[in-house]
C-alpha positions as a Markdown table, in Angstrom:
| # | Residue | x | y | z |
|---|---|---|---|---|
| 1 | Met | 0.0 | 0.0 | 0.0 |
| 2 | Ser | 1.1 | 3.6 | -0.4 |
| 3 | Arg | 3.0 | 5.2 | 2.4 |
| 4 | Pro | 2.2 | 8.7 | 3.8 |
| 5 | Thr | 4.3 | 11.7 | 2.7 |
| 6 | Leu | 5.0 | 15.1 | 4.2 |
| 7 | Pro | 4.5 | 18.4 | 2.5 |
| 8 | Pro | 7.8 | 20.3 | 1.6 |
| 9 | Gly | 9.1 | 23.2 | 3.5 |
| 10 | Leu | 8.4 | 22.0 | 7.0 |
| 11 | Pro | 10.6 | 23.4 | 9.8 |
| 12 | Ala | 13.5 | 21.3 | 11.2 |
| 13 | Ser | 12.4 | 18.6 | 13.5 |
| 14 | Arg | 13.1 | 18.2 | 17.2 |
| 15 | Ala | 14.1 | 15.0 | 19.0 |
| 16 | Ala | 11.4 | 12.3 | 18.9 |
| 17 | Leu | 9.5 | 11.2 | 22.0 |
| 18 | Leu | 9.6 | 7.5 | 22.8 |
| 19 | Thr | 6.8 | 6.1 | 25.0 |
| 20 | Phe | 6.7 | 2.6 | 26.5 |
| 21 | Leu | 3.2 | 1.4 | 26.1 |
| 22 | Gly | 3.9 | -2.3 | 26.8 |
| 23 | Ala | 6.5 | -5.0 | 27.5 |
| 24 | Thr | 7.7 | -3.1 | 30.7 |
| 25 | Gly | 7.6 | -5.3 | 33.8 |
| 26 | Thr | 6.2 | -8.1 | 31.6 |
| 27 | Val | 7.1 | -10.1 | 28.5 |
| 28 | Thr | 3.9 | -9.3 | 26.7 |
| 29 | Gly | 2.1 | -6.4 | 25.1 |
| 30 | Ser | 5.1 | -5.0 | 23.1 |
| 31 | Lys | 4.2 | -1.5 | 22.0 |
| 32 | Phe | 6.6 | 1.4 | 21.6 |
| 33 | Leu | 5.4 | 4.7 | 20.3 |
| 34 | Val | 7.8 | 7.0 | 18.5 |
| 35 | Glu | 6.5 | 10.6 | 17.9 |
| 36 | Gly | 8.4 | 13.2 | 16.0 |
| 37 | Asp | 7.2 | 16.6 | 15.0 |
| 38 | His | 5.6 | 15.2 | 11.9 |
| 39 | Thr | 5.6 | 11.5 | 12.2 |
| 40 | Arg | 4.1 | 9.0 | 14.6 |
| 41 | Ile | 5.2 | 5.4 | 14.4 |
| 42 | Leu | 4.3 | 2.4 | 16.6 |
| 43 | Val | 6.9 | -0.3 | 16.8 |
| 44 | Asp | 5.2 | -3.6 | 17.6 |
| 45 | Cys | 1.6 | -4.0 | 18.5 |
| 46 | Gly | 1.2 | -6.9 | 20.8 |
| 47 | Leu | -1.4 | -8.3 | 23.1 |
| 48 | Phe | -1.0 | -8.4 | 26.8 |
| 49 | Gln | -1.2 | -12.0 | 28.2 |
| 50 | Gly | -1.0 | -13.6 | 31.6 |
| 51 | Phe | -2.5 | -12.0 | 34.7 |
| 52 | Ala | -6.0 | -10.7 | 34.5 |
| 53 | Asp | -4.9 | -7.1 | 35.2 |
| 54 | Leu | -2.6 | -7.3 | 32.2 |
| 55 | Arg | -5.2 | -8.8 | 29.9 |
| 56 | Arg | -7.6 | -6.1 | 30.9 |
| 57 | Arg | -5.2 | -3.5 | 29.4 |
| 58 | Asn | -6.1 | -4.9 | 26.0 |
| 59 | Trp | -9.5 | -3.5 | 26.4 |
| 60 | Glu | -8.4 | 0.1 | 27.2 |
| 61 | Arg | -8.5 | 2.8 | 24.6 |
| 62 | Phe | -5.1 | 3.2 | 22.9 |
| 63 | Ala | -2.8 | 5.9 | 24.3 |
| 64 | Arg | -3.2 | 8.1 | 21.2 |
| 65 | Pro | -6.0 | 8.3 | 18.6 |
| 66 | Pro | -5.0 | 5.4 | 16.3 |
| 67 | Ala | -6.1 | 7.4 | 13.2 |
| 68 | Asp | -3.2 | 9.8 | 14.0 |
| 69 | Leu | -0.6 | 7.1 | 13.7 |
| 70 | His | 1.3 | 7.1 | 10.3 |
| 71 | Ala | 2.6 | 3.5 | 10.4 |
| 72 | Val | 3.3 | 0.4 | 12.5 |
| 73 | Val | 6.4 | -1.7 | 12.3 |
| 74 | Val | 6.2 | -5.3 | 13.4 |
| 75 | Thr | 9.3 | -7.2 | 14.3 |
| 76 | His | 7.8 | -10.7 | 14.2 |
| 77 | Ala | 4.6 | -12.7 | 14.2 |
| 78 | His | 4.1 | -13.8 | 17.8 |
| 79 | Leu | 0.9 | -12.7 | 19.4 |
| 80 | Asp | 2.6 | -10.5 | 22.0 |
| 81 | His | 4.1 | -8.4 | 19.2 |
| 82 | Cys | 1.3 | -8.3 | 16.6 |
| 83 | Gly | -1.9 | -9.5 | 18.3 |
| 84 | Tyr | -3.3 | -6.0 | 19.0 |
| 85 | Leu | -3.2 | -4.9 | 15.4 |
| 86 | Pro | -6.9 | -5.7 | 14.6 |
| 87 | Arg | -7.9 | -3.9 | 17.8 |
| 88 | Leu | -5.9 | -0.9 | 16.6 |
| 89 | Val | -7.6 | -1.0 | 13.2 |
| 90 | Arg | -11.0 | -1.3 | 14.9 |
| 91 | Gln | -10.2 | 2.0 | 16.7 |
| 92 | Gly | -9.3 | 3.8 | 13.5 |
| 93 | Phe | -5.8 | 3.1 | 12.4 |
| 94 | Arg | -5.4 | 3.2 | 8.6 |
| 95 | Gly | -1.7 | 3.3 | 7.8 |
| 96 | Pro | 0.8 | 0.8 | 6.5 |
| 97 | Ile | 1.9 | -2.1 | 8.7 |
| 98 | Leu | 5.5 | -2.8 | 7.8 |
| 99 | Met | 7.2 | -6.2 | 8.4 |
| 100 | Ser | 9.1 | -8.9 | 6.5 |
| 101 | Ala | 7.4 | -11.1 | 4.0 |
| 102 | Asp | 7.5 | -14.2 | 6.1 |
| 103 | Thr | 6.2 | -12.2 | 9.1 |
| 104 | Ala | 3.3 | -11.1 | 7.0 |
| 105 | Arg | 2.5 | -14.7 | 6.1 |
| 106 | Leu | 2.7 | -15.9 | 9.7 |
| 107 | Ala | 1.0 | -12.9 | 11.2 |
| 108 | Glu | -2.0 | -13.5 | 8.9 |
| 109 | Ile | -2.2 | -17.0 | 10.4 |
| 110 | Val | -1.8 | -15.7 | 14.0 |
| 111 | Leu | -4.4 | -13.0 | 13.7 |
| 112 | Arg | -7.0 | -15.2 | 12.0 |
| 113 | Asp | -6.5 | -17.8 | 14.7 |
| 114 | Ser | -6.6 | -15.2 | 17.5 |
| 115 | Ala | -9.9 | -13.8 | 16.3 |
| 116 | Arg | -11.4 | -17.3 | 15.9 |
| 117 | Leu | -10.3 | -18.3 | 19.4 |
| 118 | Gln | -11.7 | -15.1 | 20.9 |
| 119 | Met | -15.0 | -15.5 | 19.2 |
| 120 | Glu | -15.2 | -19.2 | 20.2 |
| 121 | Ser | -14.3 | -18.3 | 23.8 |
| 122 | Ala | -16.9 | -15.6 | 24.0 |
| 123 | Gln | -19.5 | -18.0 | 22.5 |
| 124 | His | -18.5 | -20.8 | 24.9 |
| 125 | Ala | -18.6 | -18.4 | 27.9 |
| 126 | Asn | -22.1 | -17.2 | 26.9 |
| 127 | Ser | -23.4 | -20.7 | 26.4 |
| 128 | His | -22.0 | -22.1 | 29.7 |
| 129 | Gly | -22.1 | -18.9 | 31.8 |
| 130 | Trp | -18.6 | -19.0 | 33.1 |
| 131 | Ser | -17.7 | -15.4 | 32.3 |
| 132 | Lys | -18.5 | -12.5 | 34.6 |
| 133 | His | -19.2 | -10.4 | 31.5 |
| 134 | Arg | -22.8 | -10.6 | 30.3 |
| 135 | Pro | -22.5 | -11.0 | 27.4 |
| 136 | Ala | -18.9 | -11.9 | 26.8 |
| 137 | Lys | -17.5 | -10.3 | 23.7 |
| 138 | Pro | -14.3 | -10.9 | 21.6 |
| 139 | Leu | -11.6 | -8.3 | 21.6 |
| 140 | Tyr | -11.9 | -8.3 | 17.8 |
| 141 | Asp | -13.5 | -10.5 | 15.1 |
| 142 | Asp | -12.9 | -11.9 | 11.7 |
| 143 | Ala | -13.9 | -8.7 | 10.0 |
| 144 | Asp | -11.4 | -6.7 | 12.0 |
| 145 | Val | -8.6 | -9.1 | 10.9 |
| 146 | Glu | -9.6 | -8.9 | 7.2 |
| 147 | Lys | -9.4 | -5.1 | 7.3 |
| 148 | Thr | -6.0 | -5.3 | 9.1 |
| 149 | Leu | -4.6 | -7.6 | 6.5 |
| 150 | Ser | -5.3 | -5.0 | 3.8 |
| 151 | Phe | -2.8 | -2.7 | 5.5 |
| 152 | Phe | 0.1 | -5.2 | 5.5 |
| 153 | Asp | 3.1 | -3.8 | 3.7 |
| 154 | Pro | 6.0 | -6.3 | 3.5 |
| 155 | Val | 9.5 | -4.9 | 3.1 |
| 156 | Pro | 12.7 | -6.8 | 2.3 |
| 157 | Ile | 15.1 | -7.6 | 5.2 |
| 158 | Gly | 18.4 | -5.8 | 4.8 |
| 159 | Ser | 17.2 | -3.0 | 2.6 |
| 160 | Glu | 16.4 | 0.6 | 3.8 |
| 161 | Val | 12.9 | 1.8 | 3.0 |
| 162 | Glu | 11.4 | 5.2 | 3.6 |
| 163 | Ile | 8.3 | 5.2 | 5.8 |
| 164 | Met | 7.7 | 8.9 | 5.4 |
| 165 | Thr | 9.9 | 11.7 | 4.2 |
| 166 | Gly | 13.0 | 11.7 | 6.4 |
| 167 | Thr | 12.0 | 8.6 | 8.4 |
| 168 | Arg | 13.6 | 5.3 | 7.2 |
| 169 | Leu | 13.5 | 1.7 | 8.3 |
| 170 | Thr | 15.9 | -1.2 | 8.0 |
| 171 | Leu | 15.0 | -4.7 | 9.2 |
| 172 | His | 17.8 | -7.1 | 10.1 |
| 173 | His | 17.5 | -10.8 | 10.6 |
| 174 | Gly | 16.5 | -11.6 | 14.2 |
| 175 | Gly | 16.9 | -15.4 | 14.3 |
| 176 | His | 14.0 | -15.8 | 16.7 |
| 177 | Ile | 11.3 | -17.2 | 14.4 |
| 178 | Leu | 11.0 | -17.3 | 10.6 |
| 179 | Gly | 10.8 | -13.7 | 9.3 |
| 180 | Ser | 11.7 | -12.2 | 12.6 |
| 181 | Ala | 13.8 | -9.0 | 12.6 |
| 182 | Trp | 15.3 | -6.3 | 14.7 |
| 183 | Ala | 14.4 | -2.8 | 13.5 |
| 184 | His | 16.7 | 0.2 | 12.9 |
| 185 | Leu | 14.9 | 3.5 | 12.4 |
| 186 | Thr | 16.4 | 6.8 | 11.2 |
| 187 | Leu | 14.1 | 9.4 | 12.5 |
| 188 | Glu | 13.1 | 12.8 | 10.9 |
| 189 | Asp | 15.7 | 14.7 | 13.0 |
| 190 | Gly | 18.5 | 12.3 | 12.1 |
| 191 | His | 18.7 | 10.4 | 15.3 |
| 192 | Thr | 18.5 | 6.6 | 15.3 |
| 193 | Leu | 16.5 | 4.1 | 17.2 |
| 194 | Ala | 17.0 | 0.3 | 17.3 |
| 195 | Val | 14.4 | -2.2 | 18.6 |
| 196 | Ser | 15.6 | -5.7 | 19.2 |
| 197 | Gly | 12.2 | -7.4 | 19.0 |
| 198 | Asp | 12.8 | -10.9 | 20.2 |
| 199 | Leu | 16.4 | -12.1 | 19.7 |
| 200 | Gly | 17.0 | -15.7 | 18.7 |
| 201 | Arg | 19.6 | -17.9 | 20.4 |
| 202 | Pro | 22.7 | -18.7 | 18.3 |
| 203 | Gly | 22.1 | -22.4 | 18.7 |
| 204 | His | 18.5 | -22.3 | 17.2 |
| 205 | Pro | 18.2 | -25.7 | 15.5 |
| 206 | Leu | 16.5 | -24.3 | 12.4 |
| 207 | Leu | 17.5 | -20.7 | 12.0 |
| 208 | Leu | 20.8 | -18.9 | 11.6 |
| 209 | Pro | 21.8 | -16.5 | 14.4 |
| 210 | Pro | 20.6 | -12.9 | 14.5 |
| 211 | Glu | 22.5 | -10.3 | 12.6 |
| 212 | Pro | 24.7 | -8.5 | 15.2 |
| 213 | Phe | 23.7 | -5.1 | 16.5 |
| 214 | Ser | 25.5 | -2.4 | 14.6 |
| 215 | Gly | 24.6 | 0.7 | 16.7 |
| 216 | Ala | 22.0 | 3.4 | 17.3 |
| 217 | Asp | 21.5 | 6.4 | 19.4 |
| 218 | Val | 18.9 | 4.6 | 21.5 |
| 219 | Leu | 18.4 | 0.9 | 21.8 |
| 220 | Leu | 15.5 | -1.1 | 23.1 |
| 221 | Val | 16.6 | -4.6 | 24.0 |
| 222 | Glu | 14.5 | -7.6 | 25.1 |
| 223 | Ser | 15.3 | -9.4 | 28.4 |
| 224 | Thr | 13.0 | -12.4 | 28.4 |
| 225 | Tyr | 15.9 | -14.7 | 29.6 |
| 226 | Gly | 18.1 | -11.9 | 30.9 |
| 227 | Asp | 18.7 | -13.7 | 34.1 |
| 228 | Arg | 19.2 | -17.2 | 32.8 |
| 229 | Arg | 21.6 | -19.4 | 30.9 |
| 230 | His | 20.5 | -21.9 | 28.3 |
| 231 | Ala | 21.9 | -25.4 | 28.6 |
| 232 | Pro | 20.9 | -27.0 | 25.3 |
| 233 | Ala | 22.6 | -30.3 | 25.7 |
| 234 | Glu | 21.1 | -30.9 | 29.1 |
| 235 | Ser | 17.7 | -29.7 | 27.8 |
| 236 | Arg | 17.7 | -32.2 | 24.9 |
| 237 | Ala | 18.7 | -35.0 | 27.2 |
| 238 | Ala | 16.0 | -34.1 | 29.7 |
| 239 | Phe | 13.4 | -34.0 | 26.9 |
| 240 | Ala | 14.5 | -37.4 | 25.6 |
| 241 | Ser | 14.4 | -38.9 | 29.1 |
| 242 | Thr | 11.0 | -37.5 | 29.8 |
| 243 | Ile | 9.6 | -38.9 | 26.6 |
| 244 | Gly | 11.1 | -42.3 | 27.2 |
| 245 | Arg | 9.9 | -42.4 | 30.8 |
| 246 | Thr | 6.4 | -41.5 | 30.0 |
| 247 | Leu | 6.0 | -44.0 | 27.2 |
| 248 | Ala | 7.5 | -46.7 | 29.4 |
| 249 | Arg | 4.6 | -46.3 | 31.9 |
| 250 | Gly | 2.0 | -46.3 | 29.1 |
| 251 | Gly | 1.3 | -42.5 | 29.4 |
| 252 | Thr | 0.7 | -39.8 | 26.9 |
| 253 | Val | 3.0 | -36.8 | 26.5 |
| 254 | Val | 1.2 | -33.4 | 25.8 |
| 255 | Ile | 3.4 | -30.5 | 24.8 |
| 256 | Pro | 1.9 | -27.0 | 24.9 |
| 257 | Ala | 3.8 | -25.3 | 22.2 |
| 258 | Phe | 3.7 | -21.9 | 20.5 |
| 259 | Ala | 2.2 | -22.5 | 17.1 |
| 260 | Ile | 5.0 | -20.6 | 15.3 |
| 261 | Asp | 8.6 | -21.9 | 15.5 |
| 262 | Arg | 8.3 | -23.8 | 18.8 |
| 263 | Thr | 6.1 | -26.4 | 17.1 |
| 264 | Glu | 8.6 | -26.7 | 14.3 |
| 265 | Val | 11.6 | -27.0 | 16.8 |
| 266 | Val | 9.7 | -29.7 | 18.8 |
| 267 | Leu | 8.9 | -31.6 | 15.6 |
| 268 | His | 12.5 | -31.5 | 14.5 |
| 269 | Glu | 13.6 | -32.8 | 17.9 |
| 270 | Leu | 11.1 | -35.6 | 17.7 |
| 271 | Val | 12.5 | -36.5 | 14.3 |
| 272 | Glu | 15.9 | -36.8 | 16.0 |
| 273 | Leu | 14.4 | -39.0 | 18.7 |
| 274 | Arg | 12.8 | -41.2 | 16.1 |
| 275 | Thr | 16.2 | -41.6 | 14.4 |
| 276 | Ala | 17.8 | -42.4 | 17.8 |
| 277 | Gly | 15.1 | -45.0 | 18.7 |
| 278 | Val | 13.9 | -43.1 | 21.7 |
| 279 | Leu | 10.5 | -42.5 | 20.1 |
| 280 | Pro | 9.4 | -45.7 | 18.5 |
| 281 | Ala | 7.6 | -45.7 | 15.2 |
| 282 | Ser | 4.6 | -47.3 | 16.8 |
| 283 | Val | 4.0 | -44.2 | 18.9 |
| 284 | Pro | 2.1 | -41.6 | 16.8 |
| 285 | Val | 2.8 | -37.9 | 17.0 |
| 286 | Tyr | -0.2 | -35.6 | 16.7 |
| 287 | Val | -0.1 | -31.9 | 15.9 |
| 288 | Asp | -3.5 | -30.6 | 17.1 |
| 289 | Ser | -3.6 | -26.9 | 16.1 |
| 290 | Pro | -4.9 | -25.5 | 12.8 |
| 291 | Met | -2.7 | -22.5 | 13.4 |
| 292 | Ala | 0.5 | -24.6 | 14.0 |
| 293 | Leu | -0.2 | -26.7 | 10.9 |
| 294 | Ala | -0.7 | -23.5 | 8.8 |
| 295 | Ala | 2.6 | -22.2 | 10.2 |
| 296 | Leu | 4.3 | -25.5 | 9.5 |
| 297 | Asp | 3.3 | -25.1 | 5.9 |
| 298 | Val | 5.0 | -21.7 | 5.8 |
| 299 | Tyr | 8.2 | -23.3 | 7.3 |
| 300 | Arg | 8.1 | -26.1 | 4.8 |
| 301 | Gln | 7.8 | -23.7 | 2.0 |
| 302 | Ala | 10.8 | -21.8 | 3.3 |
| 303 | Val | 12.7 | -25.1 | 3.2 |
| 304 | Arg | 11.6 | -25.6 | -0.4 |
| 305 | Asp | 12.6 | -22.1 | -1.3 |
| 306 | Arg | 15.9 | -22.5 | 0.5 |
| 307 | Ser | 15.4 | -19.5 | 2.7 |
| 308 | Pro | 18.6 | -17.7 | 3.7 |
| 309 | Glu | 17.3 | -17.7 | 7.3 |
| 310 | Leu | 17.5 | -21.5 | 7.6 |
| 311 | Arg | 20.6 | -23.6 | 8.6 |
| 312 | Arg | 22.3 | -25.5 | 5.9 |
| 313 | Asn | 21.7 | -28.9 | 7.5 |
| 314 | Ile | 17.9 | -28.2 | 7.6 |
| 315 | Leu | 18.0 | -27.3 | 3.9 |
| 316 | Gly | 19.8 | -30.5 | 3.3 |
| 317 | Gln | 17.2 | -32.6 | 5.1 |
| 318 | Gly | 14.4 | -31.0 | 3.3 |
| 319 | Ala | 10.8 | -31.4 | 4.5 |
| 320 | Gly | 11.7 | -34.5 | 6.5 |
| 321 | Ala | 13.5 | -32.3 | 9.0 |
| 322 | Leu | 10.0 | -31.3 | 10.3 |
| 323 | Ser | 8.1 | -34.6 | 9.9 |
| 324 | Pro | 8.5 | -37.2 | 12.7 |
| 325 | Asp | 6.5 | -39.8 | 10.8 |
| 326 | Pro | 4.1 | -41.3 | 11.6 |
| 327 | Phe | 2.9 | -37.7 | 12.0 |
| 328 | Leu | -0.8 | -37.0 | 12.2 |
| 329 | Ala | -2.3 | -33.6 | 11.6 |
| 330 | Ala | -5.6 | -32.7 | 13.4 |
| 331 | Arg | -6.9 | -29.8 | 11.4 |
| 332 | Thr | -10.6 | -30.2 | 12.1 |
| 333 | Val | -12.5 | -30.3 | 15.4 |
| 334 | Gln | -13.6 | -33.9 | 14.7 |
| 335 | Glu | -9.9 | -34.9 | 14.1 |
| 336 | Ser | -9.0 | -33.2 | 17.4 |
| 337 | Ile | -11.7 | -35.1 | 19.3 |
| 338 | Gly | -10.6 | -38.3 | 17.6 |
| 339 | Ile | -7.3 | -38.1 | 19.4 |
| 340 | Asn | -9.2 | -38.8 | 22.6 |
| 341 | Ser | -10.0 | -42.2 | 21.2 |
| 342 | Ala | -6.4 | -43.1 | 20.4 |
| 343 | His | -5.3 | -46.4 | 22.1 |
| 344 | Gly | -1.9 | -46.5 | 23.7 |
| 345 | Pro | 0.8 | -43.9 | 24.3 |
| 346 | Cys | 1.2 | -41.0 | 22.0 |
| 347 | Val | 2.7 | -37.5 | 21.8 |
| 348 | Ile | 0.4 | -34.5 | 21.4 |
| 349 | Val | 1.8 | -31.1 | 20.3 |
| 350 | Ser | -0.8 | -28.4 | 20.6 |
| 351 | Ser | -1.1 | -24.7 | 21.2 |
| 352 | Ala | -1.3 | -22.3 | 22.9 |
| 353 | Gly | 2.3 | -22.5 | 24.2 |
| 354 | Met | 1.5 | -20.9 | 27.6 |
| 355 | Ala | -1.8 | -22.8 | 27.8 |
| 356 | Thr | -3.7 | -19.6 | 27.7 |
| 357 | Gly | -6.2 | -21.0 | 25.2 |
| 358 | Gly | -6.6 | -23.2 | 22.2 |
| 359 | Arg | -7.1 | -26.9 | 21.8 |
| 360 | Val | -4.3 | -27.8 | 24.3 |
| 361 | Leu | -6.7 | -26.9 | 27.1 |
| 362 | His | -9.1 | -29.8 | 26.2 |
| 363 | His | -6.1 | -32.2 | 26.2 |
| 364 | Leu | -4.9 | -30.9 | 29.6 |
| 365 | Arg | -8.4 | -31.2 | 31.1 |
| 366 | Arg | -8.5 | -34.9 | 30.0 |
| 367 | Leu | -4.8 | -35.9 | 30.7 |
| 368 | Leu | -3.8 | -33.9 | 33.8 |
| 369 | Pro | -5.7 | -36.2 | 36.3 |
| 370 | Asp | -3.7 | -39.3 | 35.2 |
| 371 | Pro | -0.3 | -39.8 | 36.8 |
| 372 | Arg | 0.9 | -41.9 | 33.8 |
| 373 | Asn | 0.9 | -38.8 | 31.6 |
| 374 | Thr | 3.3 | -35.9 | 31.3 |
| 375 | Val | 3.0 | -32.3 | 30.4 |
| 376 | Val | 6.2 | -30.9 | 28.9 |
| 377 | Val | 6.6 | -27.1 | 29.0 |
| 378 | Val | 9.2 | -26.3 | 26.3 |
| 379 | Gly | 9.5 | -22.6 | 26.5 |
| 380 | Phe | 9.1 | -19.4 | 28.5 |
| 381 | Ala | 6.0 | -19.4 | 30.7 |
| 382 | Ala | 4.9 | -15.9 | 31.7 |
| 383 | Ala | 3.6 | -15.2 | 35.1 |
| 384 | Gly | -0.2 | -15.6 | 35.4 |
| 385 | Thr | -0.4 | -18.3 | 32.6 |
| 386 | Arg | -1.5 | -21.9 | 33.1 |
| 387 | Ala | 1.9 | -23.1 | 31.9 |
| 388 | Arg | 3.6 | -21.1 | 34.6 |
| 389 | Asp | 1.2 | -22.5 | 37.2 |
| 390 | Leu | 2.1 | -26.0 | 36.1 |
| 391 | Val | 5.8 | -25.2 | 36.3 |
| 392 | Asp | 5.4 | -23.7 | 39.7 |
| 393 | Gly | 3.7 | -26.9 | 41.0 |
| 394 | Ala | 0.0 | -25.9 | 41.1 |
| 395 | Pro | -2.1 | -28.8 | 42.5 |
| 396 | Ala | -5.0 | -27.9 | 40.2 |
| 397 | Leu | -5.5 | -25.8 | 37.1 |
| 398 | Lys | -8.5 | -23.7 | 36.4 |
| 399 | Met | -10.0 | -24.0 | 32.9 |
| 400 | Phe | -13.6 | -23.7 | 31.5 |
| 401 | Gly | -14.8 | -22.5 | 34.9 |
| 402 | Glu | -13.6 | -25.4 | 37.0 |
| 403 | Tyr | -10.4 | -26.7 | 38.6 |
| 404 | Ile | -8.7 | -29.8 | 37.2 |
| 405 | Pro | -6.4 | -31.8 | 39.5 |
| 406 | Val | -2.8 | -32.0 | 38.4 |
| 407 | Arg | -1.6 | -35.6 | 38.9 |
| 408 | Ala | 0.4 | -35.9 | 35.7 |
| 409 | Glu | 4.1 | -35.3 | 35.7 |
| 410 | Val | 5.1 | -31.8 | 34.7 |
| 411 | Ala | 8.5 | -31.4 | 33.0 |
| 412 | Asp | 10.0 | -27.9 | 32.6 |
| 413 | Val | 12.3 | -27.8 | 29.6 |
| 414 | Pro | 12.7 | -24.1 | 29.0 |
| 415 | His | 15.9 | -24.2 | 27.0 |
| 416 | Phe | 13.8 | -25.1 | 23.9 |
| 417 | Ser | 13.1 | -21.4 | 24.0 |
| 418 | Ala | 13.8 | -19.4 | 20.8 |
| 419 | His | 15.0 | -16.5 | 22.9 |
| 420 | Ala | 18.7 | -15.6 | 23.5 |
| 421 | Asp | 19.8 | -15.8 | 27.1 |
| 422 | Gly | 21.5 | -13.1 | 29.0 |
| 423 | Ser | 25.1 | -13.9 | 27.9 |
| 424 | Gln | 23.9 | -14.3 | 24.3 |
| 425 | Ile | 22.2 | -10.9 | 24.3 |
| 426 | Leu | 25.5 | -9.4 | 25.6 |
| 427 | Asp | 27.4 | -11.1 | 22.8 |
| 428 | Trp | 24.9 | -9.6 | 20.3 |
| 429 | Leu | 25.7 | -6.1 | 21.7 |
| 430 | Arg | 29.4 | -6.3 | 22.2 |
| 431 | Gly | 30.7 | -5.3 | 18.7 |
| 432 | Ala | 28.6 | -2.1 | 18.5 |
| 433 | Pro | 29.4 | 1.4 | 19.6 |
| 434 | Pro | 27.5 | 2.2 | 22.8 |
| 435 | Pro | 24.1 | 3.9 | 22.4 |
| 436 | His | 23.4 | 7.0 | 24.3 |
| 437 | Thr | 20.9 | 5.0 | 26.3 |
| 438 | Thr | 19.9 | 1.3 | 26.3 |
| 439 | Tyr | 16.4 | 0.6 | 27.5 |
| 440 | Val | 15.8 | -3.0 | 28.8 |
| 441 | Val | 12.3 | -4.2 | 28.0 |
| 442 | His | 10.3 | -7.3 | 27.4 |
| 443 | Gly | 11.2 | -9.1 | 30.6 |
| 444 | Glu | 9.8 | -9.8 | 34.0 |
| 445 | Pro | 11.3 | -7.5 | 36.7 |
| 446 | Ser | 14.1 | -9.8 | 37.8 |
| 447 | Ala | 15.2 | -10.6 | 34.3 |
| 448 | Ala | 15.2 | -7.0 | 33.2 |
| 449 | Ala | 17.1 | -5.8 | 36.3 |
| 450 | Thr | 19.7 | -8.5 | 35.9 |
| 451 | Leu | 20.3 | -7.8 | 32.2 |
| 452 | Arg | 20.4 | -4.0 | 32.9 |
| 453 | Thr | 23.1 | -4.6 | 35.5 |
| 454 | Arg | 25.2 | -6.8 | 33.2 |
| 455 | Ile | 25.0 | -4.3 | 30.3 |
| 456 | Ser | 26.1 | -1.5 | 32.7 |
| 457 | Asp | 28.9 | -3.5 | 34.4 |
| 458 | Glu | 30.2 | -5.6 | 31.5 |
| 459 | Leu | 29.8 | -3.1 | 28.6 |
| 460 | Gly | 29.9 | 0.2 | 30.5 |
| 461 | Trp | 26.8 | 1.3 | 28.7 |
| 462 | Thr | 24.0 | 3.5 | 30.2 |
| 463 | Ala | 21.2 | 1.0 | 30.7 |
| 464 | Val | 17.7 | 1.7 | 32.1 |
| 465 | Val | 14.6 | -0.4 | 32.9 |
| 466 | Pro | 11.8 | 1.9 | 31.9 |
| 467 | Arg | 8.4 | 2.2 | 33.6 |
| 468 | Ser | 5.1 | 1.5 | 31.9 |
| 469 | Gly | 3.9 | 4.7 | 30.2 |
| 470 | Glu | 7.2 | 6.5 | 30.6 |
| 471 | Ala | 8.3 | 8.8 | 27.8 |
| 472 | Val | 11.9 | 9.7 | 26.9 |
| 473 | Leu | 13.6 | 11.6 | 24.2 |
| 474 | Val | 15.5 | 9.8 | 21.4 |
| 475 | Arg | 18.8 | 11.5 | 21.1 |
């Protein structure tokens, strides 16, 4: 779509104002508003998830009239970075939404699924009376998503594009999920702003590492795992041991997995376990998520297209890298229900990854009371989510208006995460000149504080953990 332009002869611009509208004190709701004298750009537009007080923020009016925004930049297609877009459009936004081509493909899947789940949840709540809202309503619906998609404006990674006169954007490979990027903005007054989005870990089994940070006047850097260290070898061993132990006692393994990238990483690991004999060919693997299966198609197409984001060994394996045959896809509701009739042990991969919604809830309700079964949490579990409750040892889990006893084994294998850990983030930063200020975002308080201290102590940079709603100058 066409991008807005400025009339000639405008006076020189002052420093832009940066406002933190999300992802402060939490890993969700990424929204960063950049306002110059003549340009207003939102970087990321994510949903808040987790605790009820966070989710309620999704229903608040946006901080500025959305019609006054000139553009939105999206770093990647996870819900906490793009899931608020239809709500923004519902409130009047009509500008271009810039992102990489693969992010556009995946975000379409994410937003369609998000609208469907919200509409189904509202309908279920109204039918069964478990919501305190009468009637329960979705945050947005299919029509909002369709309108949002019309504003998508894919841009090539690695090429500078002009958003408006004097305001330019370059996306750089982020290595977090397919199509993910960190964003570098040159603002109308000449100052520069970089936003990390979510950074991938260098050892991601499918994707190449993120392109190193090259510098900016102001940097926003994520801190999801800012206080942790990944141990991939131990994690893979723990995953294999958990699978083997559960199958040996005749149980079922259910893996709540983010539909995008985490499902693909888990499937690749299951391929490896098939090859090693840990996962017998007699044990079926189900992927029960229309969204995950649609995303899997995008990843498989990227393999066929020999995407420059993918590792060489994955390209060499072809589509088999993501297919732990026998591999059964449950696309319809009937196919999902049919999994309940499966006899014998199996592995079920289903979304949502933090068990905040989706078909995985139906599997958890059925499988949690049986001690033969295991729930494997394979990524970050935000505070206030069911996945976090499981990791923290909750004796019961609330879903569909009732508490389900947790008697199944719960295995926490967080190092399947697609996020860089604290040391890997520092390595990403090291080669660049120091920004004037580095703002540590997208992390729970302890993670953000730990990373801030390390950036200050080890790099000698000025680093700050911003407050929600805080506004600062970019200079």
